[in-house]
Amino acid sequence: AKAVIDVESSCFDDVVTFTESSTPEMAIVNWTWLYGEGSNGSSGPVPEPQYTYTSSGDKQISLEVLTNQGCSDKVSKTITIGVPPDVDFSWSSYCKNDATQFVDESTADFGMINGYAWDFGDMSGDVVQNPVHTYADFGRYDVKLSVTTDAGCSGEITKTVFILDEIMATRAQGYSIGFENGQETWFENSTNTGGDNSWIFGIPNGELINTGTNAWWTGGNNGSYYSNEQSFVLGPCVDMTDLKRPMISLNYWVDTQAGFDGAVVQYSINGGANWNTVGDAEGGGINWYNTRNLSGSPGGQTNFAWSDSVSGWVNGRFNLDGIPVGNRDEVLFRIAFGSNDDNPSGRTLNGFAFDDVYIGEKNRNVLVEHFTNVASGPGNQATSNLNDLFQSQIAARDSADFILLQYHMASPGFDQLNADNPGDPIARSELYGVSLPPTTIMDGVQGNYFGTNFNGSVARITDREVDRRGLEAPAFAIEIDSAVGPGTNTVIKLGIGYTYIDSIQTLSTTVTFHAALVENIALPNNTSGFVLRKLLLGGSGRSVTRDWSVGQQEVAEIEYSIDVPIINPDSLYILAFVQDQVFESKRILQSAIVKSDRKVGITIVGLPDDPVNGEIKDLSIYPNPASNYLNLFSDVALNRDYTWKMIDQRGIAVLTGEVHHDFSSGPQRIDISGIANGIYFMAIQVGDTSVVYRKIAVMNRN
């Protein structure tokens, strides 16, 4: 007899069949096997028994055969009982039509992995270690990886891979979803394979979190979430390259163990390989995170989160400026949830819910109205600080959250920009109760706003505050058409449409519509900026009282013959804004600015080459605004005869007189108490020629 062992190395989890080919086959009546694991073995008429090893490693096995003639033979062989490979893989690039990279992360303790088989879940596969696959449509795919080793072991794993839709978010139309038509391209999963995941989609019906519309919420564990849960809901791939002032908004409802469990919003710019948290808990944004150092570590971080419990839906908003401009072509978003190892007893915590997601451009333009005077040192410094803030935003994103508009006042010193048009700055200063510059008003906000007391101080106007205000949804949309009618180089013709766009609530109050001619001017003391030249709907604007609902519109048609001086005709802009006239608020509801065509204005001093201009160039006309009396004064005696005229805006002289030659005894006082309040022009003339031309605001008081 001759004993022959045919069995080869096998895997720890396999049932091993001890094959043999001993001869002569017909004469052998007994086969005695030792399996190499203690005394385990078999003896009898069964030639090929089966055995499952309880340990891995090299096994010294033996076979002895016995014939019916009493002859025997024995043989030994070493086989290896290997451990099945630990199969795993990861992937990146979640977006439809992307080349999704699959990376094998399998390991083997015995032998080497020498075979791969991929099933991508869409009727296709591959046999390389790290394949690349492109999915034609978004959805959920069960991807299976099978591997084998040279030790005879095999293993497999199936993971759910999410391929996301590609969304283009533009300035004109961002990405928004309310989930009423289903979950679309949003998918839930756990951070760790096989980990607990309590996210469910539908109408929440928890003990606290409940609503009548579809949403995502962590109620999968009998209305609550799991201990030690690390899970997320993955959103679409968003192309944000068109956005200059990107933001995210969502409605959320939180009901967690305060300080332990919570949720965050995160983004990835490398296909999901790494995740970054949107925002912080340092006071920025609107209703953003309220907790630091969360032990539940949502999204793998402990820095910030929503935690604790609230009694209803809250709208949270934050800017997305932290996403690098060069990496905005494909941005993934997810809402990540994390919990620690216990939940308090006594009540079922519903965790976290979210709905109504918006990713797009900030739609509100913040109007910062800055009252200044070129003779004021503090005023010039405040102007410079505001300009620095404005320019830093322009440099960072080619856009700014705010429009910076300067009103030049008559005190503490003479300011030619005020003298050009004193009435309109007065109208705005009286609206806000501003008496002296520098004073700065952000979007009409006065008093408490998200914990900051806005009292006119320029120090309150920070990047964080204008960002927060810019995150708020505007009530109106403004469209400025500056090409209405032919116009001339001295006439502005335009149409402005103010449309109410708040679909959530109606507005029942008086609102005022404004339009303004603004010039970008270089000013003394190294300051510059947009300066008000004219309020085109009057100093008080156009007030309308009605119940505003979405889609209703007010249209202003303007034809204005420029009656103010223009320094740079190529740097003119049209500004429009809407202001709430409720006495306590005066909040500006939206503003917009566009570049104007080239226009020229009036000349405020005539005959620059006339020799008489030299002796009256320092003639003072004050105060301005004037009440009851107006004064003329010069440090030098005048050699020529001059006359003065007060001309109304119709071009009619309402008062006339002669200018004194000698002012050594004091200023020449002119009684203006008999004329109506309004804007006038005082012309100082030689004969019929005006050599000084000043705009005067008359505000007579009894």
PDB file of N, CA and C in Angstrom, residues 10 55 180 283 308 330 369 566 645 665:
ATOM      1  N   SER A  10      -5.352  25.760   3.407  1.00  0.00           N
ATOM      2  CA  SER A  10      -6.723  26.249   3.349  1.00  0.00           C
ATOM      3  C   SER A  10      -6.889  27.428   4.310  1.00  0.00           C
ATOM      4  N   SER A  55      -7.632  26.945  15.067  1.00  0.00           N
ATOM      5  CA  SER A  55      -6.533  27.901  15.121  1.00  0.00           C
ATOM      6  C   SER A  55      -5.854  27.928  13.768  1.00  0.00           C
ATOM      7  N   GLU A 180     -39.988  68.370  -0.272  1.00  0.00           N
ATOM      8  CA  GLU A 180     -41.391  67.989  -0.423  1.00  0.00           C
ATOM      9  C   GLU A 180     -41.576  66.983  -1.564  1.00  0.00           C
ATOM     10  N   GLY A 283     -20.009  83.607  17.614  1.00  0.00           N
ATOM     11  CA  GLY A 283     -20.931  84.735  17.487  1.00  0.00           C
ATOM     12  C   GLY A 283     -21.207  85.172  16.074  1.00  0.00           C
ATOM     13  N   ASP A 308     -28.228  70.669  22.838  1.00  0.00           N
ATOM     14  CA  ASP A 308     -29.311  71.091  23.733  1.00  0.00           C
ATOM     15  C   ASP A 308     -30.664  70.901  23.042  1.00  0.00           C
ATOM     16  N   GLU A 330     -16.423  71.965  -7.255  1.00  0.00           N
ATOM     17  CA  GLU A 330     -17.090  70.737  -6.842  1.00  0.00           C
ATOM     18  C   GLU A 330     -16.988  70.621  -5.322  1.00  0.00           C
ATOM     19  N   GLU A 369     -24.492 104.002   5.845  1.00  0.00           N
ATOM     20  CA  GLU A 369     -24.594 105.448   5.643  1.00  0.00           C
ATOM     21  C   GLU A 369     -23.657 106.132   6.634  1.00  0.00           C
ATOM     22  N   ILE A 566     -20.247 117.962 -10.645  1.00  0.00           N
ATOM     23  CA  ILE A 566     -19.716 116.609 -10.780  1.00  0.00           C
ATOM     24  C   ILE A 566     -18.209 116.730 -10.988  1.00  0.00           C
ATOM     25  N   LYS A 645     -27.984 137.420  -5.386  1.00  0.00           N
ATOM     26  CA  LYS A 645     -29.345 136.972  -5.663  1.00  0.00           C
ATOM     27  C   LYS A 645     -29.579 135.626  -4.992  1.00  0.00           C
ATOM     28  N   SER A 665     -16.335 146.108  10.077  1.00  0.00           N
ATOM     29  CA  SER A 665     -17.208 146.212  11.253  1.00  0.00           C
ATOM     30  C   SER A 665     -18.012 144.947  11.496  1.00  0.00           C
TER      31      SER A 665
END
